[in-house]
Coordinates of C-alpha atoms in Angstrom, one line a residue:
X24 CA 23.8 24.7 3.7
X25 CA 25.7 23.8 0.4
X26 CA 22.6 22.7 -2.5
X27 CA 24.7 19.0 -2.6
X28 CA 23.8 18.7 0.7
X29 CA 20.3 19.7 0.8
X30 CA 19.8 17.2 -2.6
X31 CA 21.9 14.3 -0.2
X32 CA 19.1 15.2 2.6
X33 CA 16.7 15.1 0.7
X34 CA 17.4 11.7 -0.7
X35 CA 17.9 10.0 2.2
X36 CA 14.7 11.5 3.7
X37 CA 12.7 10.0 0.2
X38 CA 14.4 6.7 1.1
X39 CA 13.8 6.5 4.7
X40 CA 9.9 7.1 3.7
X41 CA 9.9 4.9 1.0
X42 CA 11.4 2.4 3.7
X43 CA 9.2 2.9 6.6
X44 CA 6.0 3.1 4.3
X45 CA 6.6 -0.2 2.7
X46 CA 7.9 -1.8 6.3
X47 CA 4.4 -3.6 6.9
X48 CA 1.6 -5.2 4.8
X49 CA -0.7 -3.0 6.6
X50 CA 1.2 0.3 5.7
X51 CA 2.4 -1.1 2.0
X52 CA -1.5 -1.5 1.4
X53 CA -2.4 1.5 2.8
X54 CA 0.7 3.5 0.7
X55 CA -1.7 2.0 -2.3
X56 CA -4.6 3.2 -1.5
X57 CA -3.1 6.3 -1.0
X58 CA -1.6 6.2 -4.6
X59 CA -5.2 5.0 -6.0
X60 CA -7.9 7.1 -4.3
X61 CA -6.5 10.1 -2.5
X62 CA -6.0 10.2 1.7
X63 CA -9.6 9.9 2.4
X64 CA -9.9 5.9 1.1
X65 CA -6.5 4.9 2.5
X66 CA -7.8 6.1 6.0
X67 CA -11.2 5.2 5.9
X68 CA -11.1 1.9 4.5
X69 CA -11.6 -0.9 6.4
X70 CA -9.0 -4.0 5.8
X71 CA -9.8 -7.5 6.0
X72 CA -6.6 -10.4 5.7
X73 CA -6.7 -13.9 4.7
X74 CA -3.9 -15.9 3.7
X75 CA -3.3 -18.5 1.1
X76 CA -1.3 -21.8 1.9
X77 CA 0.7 -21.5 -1.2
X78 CA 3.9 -21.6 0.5
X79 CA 5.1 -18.3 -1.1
X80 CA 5.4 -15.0 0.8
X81 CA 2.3 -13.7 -0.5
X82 CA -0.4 -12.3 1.8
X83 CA -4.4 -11.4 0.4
X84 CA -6.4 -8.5 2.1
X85 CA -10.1 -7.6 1.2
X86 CA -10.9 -3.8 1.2
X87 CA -14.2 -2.1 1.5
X88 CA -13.9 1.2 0.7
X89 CA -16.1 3.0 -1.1
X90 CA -15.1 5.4 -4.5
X91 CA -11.9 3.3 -5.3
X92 CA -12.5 2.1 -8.5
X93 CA -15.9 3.5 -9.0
X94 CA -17.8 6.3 -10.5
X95 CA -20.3 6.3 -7.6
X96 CA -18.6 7.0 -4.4
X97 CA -21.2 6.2 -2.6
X98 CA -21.7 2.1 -3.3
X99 CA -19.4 0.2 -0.7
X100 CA -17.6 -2.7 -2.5
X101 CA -14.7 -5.2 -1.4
X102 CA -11.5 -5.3 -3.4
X103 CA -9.0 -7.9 -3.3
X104 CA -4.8 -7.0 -3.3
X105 CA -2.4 -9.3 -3.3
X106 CA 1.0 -8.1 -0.9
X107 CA 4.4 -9.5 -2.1
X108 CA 7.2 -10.1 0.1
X109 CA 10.4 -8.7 -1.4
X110 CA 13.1 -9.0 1.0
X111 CA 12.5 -7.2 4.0
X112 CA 9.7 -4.9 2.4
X113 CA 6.2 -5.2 1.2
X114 CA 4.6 -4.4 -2.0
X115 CA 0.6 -4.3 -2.8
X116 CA -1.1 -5.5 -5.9
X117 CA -4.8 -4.8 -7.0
X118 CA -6.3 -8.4 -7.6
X119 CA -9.8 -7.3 -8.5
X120 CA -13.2 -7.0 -6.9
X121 CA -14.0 -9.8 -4.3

C-alpha cells in the first residue's frame, strides 16, 4: 500500500470516529468524560438528563462520577454539562457542579 493511501485511510477512519462518537448526546458526553478523566469515569459514571424549555437545541445532563474534577477520588459529586446541537452532531460542555 502506497504511504498517500494509508494517510487517506487513515483520515477517513479519524473522521468516521470523530462522527460516530459525537452521533448522540449520550456518546458526545461520554467522548468528554473520556477526554477529562481517563476510560474509567466515562464508563462508570452514571448519567442523569433534564431539559430546559429554552427553545434552543441544548440538552443538560447531571453526572455523578467520582475523581472528575477532584483530588479525592473517592467523594461522589454531580456535575452539570451542557450538550449543543450543531447540525447533525453533538457537542458537550462542562457547566459546573450541580
Amino acid at each position: 500500500m502506497k504511504k498517500h493511501t494509508q494517510v487517506i485511510v487513515a483520515l477517513f477512519c479519524t473522521i468516521c470516529m470523530f462522527i460516530l462518537f459525537h452521533s448522540t448526546p449520550y456518546l458526545a458526553l461520554r467522548t468528554h468524560l473520556f477526554y477529562l478523566g481517563g476510560p474509567s469515569i466515562a464508563l462508570a459514571a452514571k448519567i442523569n438528563s433534564y431539559t430546559i424549555a429554552d427553545g434552543d437545541n441544548r440538552q443538560n445532563f447531571n453526572v455523578n462520577a467520582s475523581g472528575l474534577y477532584s483530588t479525592n477520588p473517592v467523594v461522589e459529586k454531580k456535575h452539570t454539562f451542557e450538550i449543543n446541537k450543531i447540525g447533525f452532531l453533538y457537542f458537550a460542555e462542562y457547566s459546573g457542579e450541580a
